[in-house]
Coordinates of C-alpha atoms in Angstrom, one line a residue:
M837 CA 59.5 -8.4 14.5
Q838 CA 58.4 -11.9 15.6
T839 CA 56.5 -14.5 13.3
E840 CA 55.1 -16.9 14.6
E841 CA 55.4 -20.8 12.8
L842 CA 52.3 -22.6 12.9
S843 CA 52.9 -26.4 12.9
K844 CA 51.2 -28.8 9.8
Q845 CA 48.6 -29.3 12.3
E846 CA 47.5 -26.2 13.4
L847 CA 47.4 -24.8 9.6
L848 CA 45.3 -27.7 8.6
S849 CA 43.1 -26.8 11.8
E850 CA 42.7 -23.3 11.0
I851 CA 42.0 -23.6 7.2
K852 CA 39.3 -26.3 8.2
N853 CA 37.6 -23.6 10.7
L854 CA 38.0 -21.0 7.8
R855 CA 36.2 -23.5 5.3
L856 CA 33.8 -24.0 8.2
D857 CA 33.2 -20.3 8.5
I858 CA 33.1 -19.5 4.7
E859 CA 30.5 -22.5 4.9
E860 CA 28.3 -20.5 7.4
L861 CA 28.7 -17.1 5.5
K862 CA 27.0 -18.5 1.5
E863 CA 24.0 -19.9 4.1
E864 CA 23.7 -16.6 5.7
K865 CA 24.1 -14.8 2.3
S866 CA 21.7 -17.0 0.9
D867 CA 19.2 -16.5 3.6
L868 CA 19.3 -12.9 3.5
E869 CA 19.0 -12.9 -0.6
I870 CA 15.8 -14.7 0.2
M871 CA 14.5 -12.5 2.5
L872 CA 15.9 -9.2 0.4
E873 CA 13.6 -10.8 -2.6
S874 CA 10.6 -11.8 -0.1
I875 CA 10.6 -8.4 1.3
A876 CA 10.8 -6.9 -2.5
E877 CA 7.9 -8.7 -3.4
H878 CA 5.9 -7.5 -0.5
S879 CA 6.6 -4.3 -0.9
S880 CA 6.1 -3.9 -4.9
E881 CA 2.8 -5.5 -3.4
V882 CA 2.2 -2.8 -0.8
N883 CA 3.2 -0.3 -3.5
N884 CA 0.3 -1.6 -5.7
Q885 CA -2.8 -1.6 -3.2
L886 CA -1.3 1.9 -2.0
H887 CA -1.6 3.1 -5.5
D888 CA -5.1 1.3 -5.6
K889 CA -6.4 2.8 -2.8
N890 CA -5.1 6.1 -3.8
Q891 CA -7.0 5.9 -6.6
E892 CA -10.4 4.7 -4.8
M893 CA -9.9 8.1 -2.8
V894 CA -9.5 10.2 -6.1
V895 CA -12.9 8.5 -6.9
Y896 CA -14.5 9.1 -3.7
I897 CA -13.3 12.5 -3.5
Q898 CA -14.6 13.6 -6.7
N899 CA -17.9 12.0 -5.5
V900 CA -17.8 13.5 -2.7
Q901 CA -17.0 17.5 -4.1
R902 CA -20.2 16.5 -7.4
L903 CA -22.6 16.2 -4.0
A904 CA -21.4 19.3 -2.7
A905 CA -22.2 21.2 -5.5
A906 CA -25.1 19.5 -5.3
I907 CA -26.0 21.8 -1.9
S908 CA -25.4 25.1 -4.3
E909 CA -27.8 23.9 -6.8
I910 CA -30.4 22.9 -4.0
E911 CA -29.3 26.7 -2.6
N912 CA -29.8 28.4 -6.0
N913 CA -33.1 26.4 -7.2
S914 CA -31.1 25.2 -9.9
F915 CA -31.0 21.0 -8.8
E916 CA -31.2 18.8 -10.7
L917 CA -31.8 14.8 -10.1
D918 CA -29.5 13.7 -12.7
S919 CA -26.4 15.4 -11.3
I920 CA -26.7 12.5 -8.5
K921 CA -29.0 10.1 -9.7
E922 CA -26.4 7.5 -9.9
F923 CA -25.4 7.8 -6.0
V924 CA -28.9 7.2 -4.7
N925 CA -28.9 3.5 -4.5
R926 CA -25.4 3.4 -3.1
E927 CA -25.4 1.8 0.8
D928 CA -22.7 3.8 1.9
E929 CA -23.0 7.6 3.4
L930 CA -22.7 9.5 -0.4
G931 CA -26.0 7.3 -1.0
K932 CA -27.1 9.0 2.3
M933 CA -26.7 12.2 1.5
A934 CA -27.8 12.0 -2.1
R935 CA -31.4 10.8 -0.5
F936 CA -31.2 13.3 1.9
F937 CA -30.4 15.9 -0.5
I938 CA -33.3 14.9 -3.1
K939 CA -35.4 14.9 0.0
I940 CA -34.6 18.6 0.8
S941 CA -35.0 19.7 -3.0
S942 CA -38.4 17.9 -3.4
S943 CA -39.4 19.7 -0.3
Q944 CA -38.5 23.3 -1.7

């Protein structure tokens, strides 16, 4: 087994290089921690947005189901305007369907 003996100057140079490496690693670690924090915050925000959109879709689907029930009511001649009245003034597709159902029911 042969041991390598380094001069004092070589050791000091190696220590200096190691210290520089440590500083670079500390900076990289700090940058990565900042990125991780930013990603965590963004992911929480995205998660909240997804939750909100999911809630909106649940309500929308419930409204579609209520309008679908109006079709059966129209077919059975048991349609009540009050069952879909809240949709009539909407500008979206649900409003169009409600107005159409009212038109159909009034022509019967």
